[in-house]
Coordinates of C-alpha atoms and ligand atoms in Angstrom, one line a residue:
M1 CA -92.8 21.1 74.8
N2 CA -92.3 23.8 72.2
T3 CA -89.3 24.1 69.9
T4 CA -87.5 26.7 72.0
E5 CA -87.9 24.5 75.2
S6 CA -86.7 21.5 73.4
I7 CA -83.5 23.3 72.1
L8 CA -82.9 24.8 75.5
G9 CA -83.0 21.4 77.0
K10 CA -80.0 20.2 75.0
G11 CA -76.4 20.3 76.2
S12 CA -75.0 21.7 72.9
F13 CA -76.6 23.2 69.8
S14 CA -76.2 22.9 66.1
K15 CA -75.8 26.0 64.0
G16 CA -79.5 25.7 62.9
E17 CA -80.4 25.6 66.7
I18 CA -78.3 28.7 67.5
I19 CA -80.0 30.6 64.6
S20 CA -83.4 29.6 65.8
L21 CA -82.6 30.9 69.3
L22 CA -81.2 34.1 67.9
S23 CA -84.3 34.6 65.6
L24 CA -86.8 34.4 68.5
Q25 CA -89.0 37.5 67.9
N26 CA -91.8 36.7 70.3
R27 CA -91.3 38.1 73.9
D28 CA -92.8 35.1 75.3
E29 CA -90.3 32.8 73.6
Q30 CA -87.4 35.1 74.5
I31 CA -88.0 35.0 78.1
P32 CA -87.2 31.3 78.5
L33 CA -84.0 31.9 76.5
F34 CA -83.1 34.7 78.9
R35 CA -84.0 32.8 81.9
A36 CA -81.8 29.9 80.7
G37 CA -78.8 32.2 80.2
K38 CA -79.0 33.4 83.7
L39 CA -79.4 30.1 85.2
A40 CA -76.5 28.8 83.2
R41 CA -74.4 31.8 84.4
N42 CA -75.3 30.9 88.0
K43 CA -74.5 27.2 87.5
Y44 CA -71.2 27.5 85.6
V45 CA -69.6 30.8 86.9
G46 CA -71.8 31.7 89.9
A47 CA -74.3 34.3 90.9
K48 CA -71.4 36.7 90.7
V49 CA -70.0 39.7 88.7
H50 CA -66.3 40.6 88.4
L51 CA -65.2 44.1 88.1
R52 CA -62.3 44.9 85.8
G53 CA -61.0 48.5 85.9
I54 CA -60.0 49.7 82.4
I55 CA -57.4 52.4 81.5
E56 CA -57.8 53.7 78.0
F57 CA -54.4 55.2 77.9
S58 CA -54.0 56.4 74.3
N59 CA -56.5 57.2 71.5
Y60 CA -53.9 57.4 68.8
C61 CA -54.5 54.5 66.4
T62 CA -52.5 53.5 63.2
Q63 CA -55.6 51.6 62.1
D64 CA -58.7 52.7 60.1
C65 CA -61.5 50.5 61.1
I66 CA -64.5 52.0 59.5
Y67 CA -66.7 51.7 62.5
C68 CA -64.3 53.2 65.1
G69 CA -64.3 56.8 66.3
I70 CA -60.6 56.7 67.0
R71 CA -59.6 55.6 63.5
K72 CA -56.7 57.3 62.2
S73 CA -58.8 59.1 59.4
N74 CA -60.8 60.8 62.0
L75 CA -59.0 64.2 61.9
S76 CA -61.5 66.0 64.1
L77 CA -60.6 63.9 67.2
E78 CA -58.2 65.4 69.7
R79 CA -55.5 62.9 70.5
Y80 CA -54.0 62.1 73.9
R81 CA -51.4 59.9 75.5
M82 CA -51.1 59.1 79.1
S83 CA -47.6 59.0 80.5
F84 CA -46.2 56.0 82.6
E85 CA -46.8 57.9 85.7
E86 CA -50.4 58.7 84.9
I87 CA -51.1 55.1 84.0
L88 CA -49.6 53.9 87.2
S89 CA -51.5 56.4 89.4
T90 CA -54.7 55.4 87.7
A91 CA -53.8 51.6 88.4
K92 CA -53.6 52.6 92.0
L93 CA -57.1 54.0 92.0
I94 CA -58.3 50.6 90.7
Y95 CA -56.3 48.9 93.5
N96 CA -57.9 51.3 96.0
S97 CA -61.3 50.5 94.8
E98 CA -60.7 46.9 95.7
I99 CA -60.7 45.8 92.0
K100 CA -58.1 43.1 91.2
T101 CA -57.9 43.5 87.5
V102 CA -56.6 46.3 85.3
V103 CA -57.3 46.3 81.7
L104 CA -54.8 48.4 79.6
Q105 CA -56.5 49.3 76.4
S106 CA -55.5 51.8 73.6
G107 CA -55.5 52.4 69.8
E108 CA -52.7 50.7 68.0
D109 CA -50.1 53.0 69.0
P110 CA -46.5 52.2 68.4
Y111 CA -45.3 55.1 70.8
Y112 CA -45.8 52.6 73.6
D113 CA -43.1 50.2 72.5
C114 CA -42.3 46.8 73.7
D115 CA -40.0 48.0 76.6
F116 CA -42.6 50.6 77.8
I117 CA -45.4 48.2 78.2
S118 CA -43.0 45.5 79.7
K119 CA -41.9 48.1 82.4
L120 CA -45.6 49.1 83.1
I121 CA -46.4 45.4 83.6
V122 CA -43.7 44.7 86.0
K123 CA -44.4 47.9 87.9
I124 CA -48.2 47.3 88.2
K125 CA -47.4 43.8 89.5
E126 CA -44.8 44.9 91.9
E127 CA -46.9 47.9 93.5
F128 CA -50.4 46.5 93.3
N129 CA -50.3 42.8 92.1
L130 CA -53.2 43.3 89.9
A131 CA -54.2 40.8 87.3
I132 CA -53.3 42.5 83.9
T133 CA -55.4 42.3 80.8
L134 CA -53.8 43.9 77.7
S135 CA -55.9 45.1 74.8
L136 CA -53.5 46.9 72.4
G137 CA -54.5 45.3 69.0
E138 CA -52.3 43.3 66.9
R139 CA -48.7 43.6 67.8
E140 CA -45.4 41.8 66.9
Y141 CA -45.2 38.2 68.2
Y142 CA -41.9 38.9 70.1
E143 CA -43.9 41.7 72.1
Y144 CA -46.5 39.2 73.1
E145 CA -43.8 36.9 74.4
K146 CA -42.1 39.7 76.3
W147 CA -45.3 40.9 77.8
K148 CA -46.2 37.4 79.0
S149 CA -42.7 36.9 80.5
A150 CA -43.1 40.3 82.3
G151 CA -46.2 39.0 84.0
A152 CA -49.3 40.0 81.9
D153 CA -52.1 37.5 82.4
R154 CA -54.6 38.1 79.7
Y155 CA -55.0 39.4 76.1
L156 CA -58.3 40.8 74.4
L157 CA -58.3 40.6 70.8
K158 CA -61.8 40.8 69.3
H159 CA -62.3 39.1 66.1
E160 CA -65.2 41.5 65.4
T161 CA -66.9 39.4 62.8
A162 CA -66.5 35.8 61.7
N163 CA -67.6 36.7 58.3
P164 CA -64.2 37.2 56.3
E165 CA -65.8 39.3 53.6
I166 CA -67.2 41.9 56.1
Y167 CA -64.1 41.7 58.2
S168 CA -62.1 42.9 55.0
Q169 CA -64.6 45.6 54.2
I170 CA -64.4 47.2 57.6
H171 CA -60.8 47.0 58.3
N172 CA -58.0 48.7 56.3
S173 CA -55.5 46.1 56.9
G174 CA -54.9 42.4 57.9
S175 CA -57.5 39.6 57.5
L176 CA -59.7 37.6 59.7
T177 CA -57.3 34.6 59.4
E178 CA -54.4 36.7 60.5
R179 CA -56.4 38.2 63.5
L180 CA -57.1 34.5 64.5
E181 CA -53.5 33.6 64.1
H182 CA -52.6 36.2 66.5
L183 CA -55.2 34.9 69.0
S184 CA -53.9 31.3 68.7
Y185 CA -50.4 32.5 69.3
L186 CA -51.5 34.4 72.4
D187 CA -53.1 31.3 73.6
S188 CA -50.0 29.1 73.0
L189 CA -48.0 31.7 75.1
G190 CA -50.3 30.9 78.0
F191 CA -52.3 34.2 77.9
Q192 CA -56.0 33.9 79.0
I193 CA -57.5 35.0 75.8
G194 CA -60.5 37.0 74.9
S195 CA -62.4 37.7 71.7
G196 CA -65.8 38.5 70.4
N197 CA -67.8 40.4 67.9
I198 CA -69.8 43.6 67.2
I199 CA -73.6 43.0 66.7
G200 CA -75.2 45.1 64.2
L201 CA -72.6 45.7 61.5
P202 CA -74.0 46.4 57.9
G203 CA -74.6 43.3 56.0
Q204 CA -74.1 41.1 59.0
T205 CA -76.8 38.3 59.1
I206 CA -78.0 36.2 62.0
E207 CA -76.1 33.3 60.4
D208 CA -72.9 35.5 60.8
I209 CA -73.6 36.0 64.5
A210 CA -74.2 32.3 64.9
D211 CA -70.7 31.7 63.2
D212 CA -69.3 34.2 65.7
L213 CA -70.6 32.2 68.6
I214 CA -69.2 28.8 67.1
L215 CA -65.8 30.6 66.5
C216 CA -65.7 31.7 70.2
S217 CA -66.6 28.1 71.3
K218 CA -63.9 26.6 69.0
Y219 CA -61.3 28.8 70.5
Q220 CA -62.4 27.9 74.0
L221 CA -62.2 31.5 75.1
D222 CA -61.5 32.6 78.6
M223 CA -63.3 35.9 78.0
A224 CA -65.9 36.7 75.2
S225 CA -67.4 40.0 74.5
F226 CA -70.6 40.7 72.4
S227 CA -71.0 44.2 72.0
P228 CA -73.7 46.3 70.2
F229 CA -72.6 48.5 67.3
I230 CA -73.1 52.2 68.1
P231 CA -72.4 54.7 65.5
S232 CA -69.7 57.3 65.8
S233 CA -70.4 60.6 64.0
D234 CA -67.0 60.9 62.6
T235 CA -66.8 57.7 60.7
P236 CA -68.1 56.4 57.4
F237 CA -70.7 54.4 59.6
S238 CA -72.2 57.5 61.1
D239 CA -75.6 56.8 59.5
V240 CA -75.7 53.1 60.3
P241 CA -78.3 52.5 62.9
K242 CA -77.3 51.2 66.3
A243 CA -77.7 47.5 67.0
S244 CA -80.8 46.0 68.3
L245 CA -81.0 45.5 72.1
D246 CA -83.1 42.3 71.7
L247 CA -80.5 40.7 69.3
T248 CA -77.6 41.7 71.8
L249 CA -79.4 40.2 74.6
K250 CA -80.3 37.0 72.8
T251 CA -76.7 36.8 71.7
L252 CA -75.4 37.1 75.2
A253 CA -77.8 34.5 76.5
V254 CA -76.9 32.0 73.8
A255 CA -73.3 32.8 74.4
R256 CA -73.6 31.8 77.9
L257 CA -75.3 28.6 77.1
I258 CA -72.6 27.6 74.6
L259 CA -69.3 29.0 76.3
K260 CA -70.5 28.2 79.8
Y261 CA -67.2 29.1 81.8
A262 CA -66.2 32.1 79.9
H263 CA -66.1 35.5 81.4
I264 CA -68.8 37.4 79.5
P265 CA -69.0 41.3 80.1
A266 CA -72.1 43.4 80.1
T267 CA -70.4 46.1 78.1
T268 CA -70.3 49.8 78.2
A269 CA -71.8 49.9 74.6
L270 CA -74.7 47.8 76.0
A271 CA -75.1 50.4 78.9
T272 CA -75.0 53.1 76.1
L273 CA -77.6 51.3 74.0
D274 CA -80.1 51.2 76.8
E275 CA -80.2 53.1 80.1
L276 CA -80.5 49.6 81.8
G277 CA -78.3 47.8 79.5
R278 CA -75.8 46.6 82.0
E279 CA -78.5 45.2 84.3
K280 CA -80.3 43.5 81.3
G281 CA -76.9 41.9 80.1
I282 CA -76.2 40.6 83.8
N283 CA -79.9 39.2 83.9
V284 CA -79.3 37.1 80.6
G285 CA -76.0 35.5 81.7
A286 CA -73.2 38.2 81.8
N287 CA -70.7 38.0 84.7
V288 CA -68.3 40.9 84.1
V289 CA -68.4 44.7 84.2
M290 CA -65.5 47.0 83.1
P291 CA -65.8 50.4 84.8
S292 CA -63.5 53.0 82.9
F293 CA -60.9 54.6 85.2
T294 CA -59.5 56.7 82.4
P295 CA -59.0 60.1 83.8
V296 CA -61.9 62.5 83.3
G297 CA -59.7 65.0 81.5
V298 CA -59.2 62.5 78.6
K299 CA -62.1 60.0 78.8
T300 CA -64.4 62.0 76.5
K301 CA -61.6 61.7 73.8
Y302 CA -61.7 57.8 73.9
S303 CA -64.8 58.2 71.8
I304 CA -65.0 54.9 69.8
Y305 CA -68.8 55.6 69.5
D306 CA -71.1 58.5 70.4
N307 CA -72.7 59.2 73.7
K308 CA -70.7 56.8 75.6
R309 CA -72.0 56.1 79.1
C310 CA -70.4 57.5 82.3
I311 CA -67.6 59.6 80.8
T312 CA -68.2 62.8 82.6
E313 CA -67.7 61.6 86.2
D314 CA -64.5 59.9 87.6
A315 CA -64.6 56.3 88.5
S316 CA -64.7 56.8 92.2
S317 CA -67.8 58.8 92.1
C318 CA -69.4 56.3 89.6
M319 CA -68.5 53.2 91.7
P320 CA -71.2 53.3 94.4
C321 CA -73.9 53.7 91.6
L322 CA -72.4 50.9 89.6
R323 CA -72.1 48.5 92.6
A324 CA -75.7 49.2 93.6
R325 CA -76.9 48.6 89.9
I326 CA -75.1 45.3 89.8
E327 CA -76.3 44.0 93.2
S328 CA -79.9 44.9 92.1
C329 CA -79.5 41.9 89.7
D330 CA -79.5 39.1 92.2
V331 CA -75.7 38.8 92.0
E332 CA -72.8 39.5 94.3
I333 CA -69.6 41.4 93.4
D334 CA -66.7 38.9 93.4
N335 CA -63.7 40.5 94.9
G336 CA -61.3 37.9 93.5
Y337 CA -59.0 38.1 90.5
G338 CA -61.5 36.5 88.2
H339 CA -59.0 34.4 86.4
S340 CA -60.1 31.9 83.7
L341 CA -62.5 29.3 85.0
Y342 CA -61.0 26.8 82.5
L343 CA -57.9 26.8 84.6
N344 CA -60.0 24.9 87.3
Q345 CA -61.8 22.6 85.0
Ligands
LIG1 N1 -56.9 48.6 69.5 C1 -57.3 47.4 70.2 C2 -57.9 46.4 69.3 O1 -58.2 46.6 68.1 O2 -58.3 45.3 69.8 C3 -58.4 47.9 71.3 C4 -59.1 49.2 71.1 S1 -60.5 49.0 70.1 C5 -61.2 50.7 70.1 C6 -61.7 48.2 71.3 C7 -62.9 47.7 70.7 O3 -63.8 48.7 70.4 C8 -62.9 46.9 69.4 O4 -62.4 45.7 69.6 C9 -64.4 47.1 68.9 O5 -65.1 45.8 69.1 C10 -64.9 48.1 69.7 N2 -65.5 49.2 69.0 C11 -65.0 50.1 68.1 N3 -65.9 50.8 67.6 C12 -67.1 50.5 68.0 C13 -68.5 50.9 67.7 N4 -68.7 51.8 66.9 N5 -69.5 50.2 68.3 C14 -69.2 49.2 69.2 N6 -67.9 48.8 69.5 C15 -66.8 49.4 68.9

């Protein structure tokens, strides 16, 4: 038995073992890792993929994250905000597509105050009874409390990198510690929580990615996202090369082996990195895909990175192609809510 096989045979990994798996360069050695990721997905969460419809309702942002195309210093970006009614009618399209989760995402935009988001949650629950994931960045603690009481189910807040120095270099405010405090607070309120990293940040090492995975395991995340960095031309990182596909897939496979029951997406960034990125992600262990239902008129303006996939067609025309692509991966589409699998453990 070679080293890779003996590591893969274990139930849990040391940091050194995670680094060994992430460092596999040889395709013949990567294949057993990828196969193990897929088998673990089938074993722990089933040979199924959940769809989550995302509405990116505002690209205004008070933050200035160096890597992100909607950062406040990007003055060349045309900004948009969707109204309450527009968000609601987009949620209806998600409901009509037989998808049972809506992800409400935006830049950090205080225009949408606590009351607005609370009313939106109540209305979406009343009208469509969708599971609601919020991805609004760091907000006040009382706002999280109100939104949980209003009926929100989940909150996504990526830690982006577990390396505190890199975290501080790429963010204009806050610290990794503060971000994680928000995540813990959300967890304590009963939200299903999601976090994750960006792969391919300048200065980031394989050891840092191992730390990302260990951090995700420590927080026992319900959802964990590992997306490749893709440059945005209007940011200080415009010349930073995009992330490696191989490293992204290795991270996803190791994540599945470590996090077992977590919902792990094959991200749009992965589909942007590689024409078959979504399929490749599913084939190494991912079990979630998040089609964007953001209206075509504004979708191109939610440009967190360049050449984002599927932004010129509306979601209803994309869905047949997306469903066929998913089903080509030996998985079925699960039409349930896709709540945390830890709730059943
Ligand atoms: N404002 C919210 C927040 O900070 O959590 C949500 C919006 S933010 C644009 C959503 C995610 O986009 C971030 O968590 C980050 O991981 C990702 N992102 C931003 N720029 C990216 C880039 N250039 N490449 C890959 N992912 C990027």
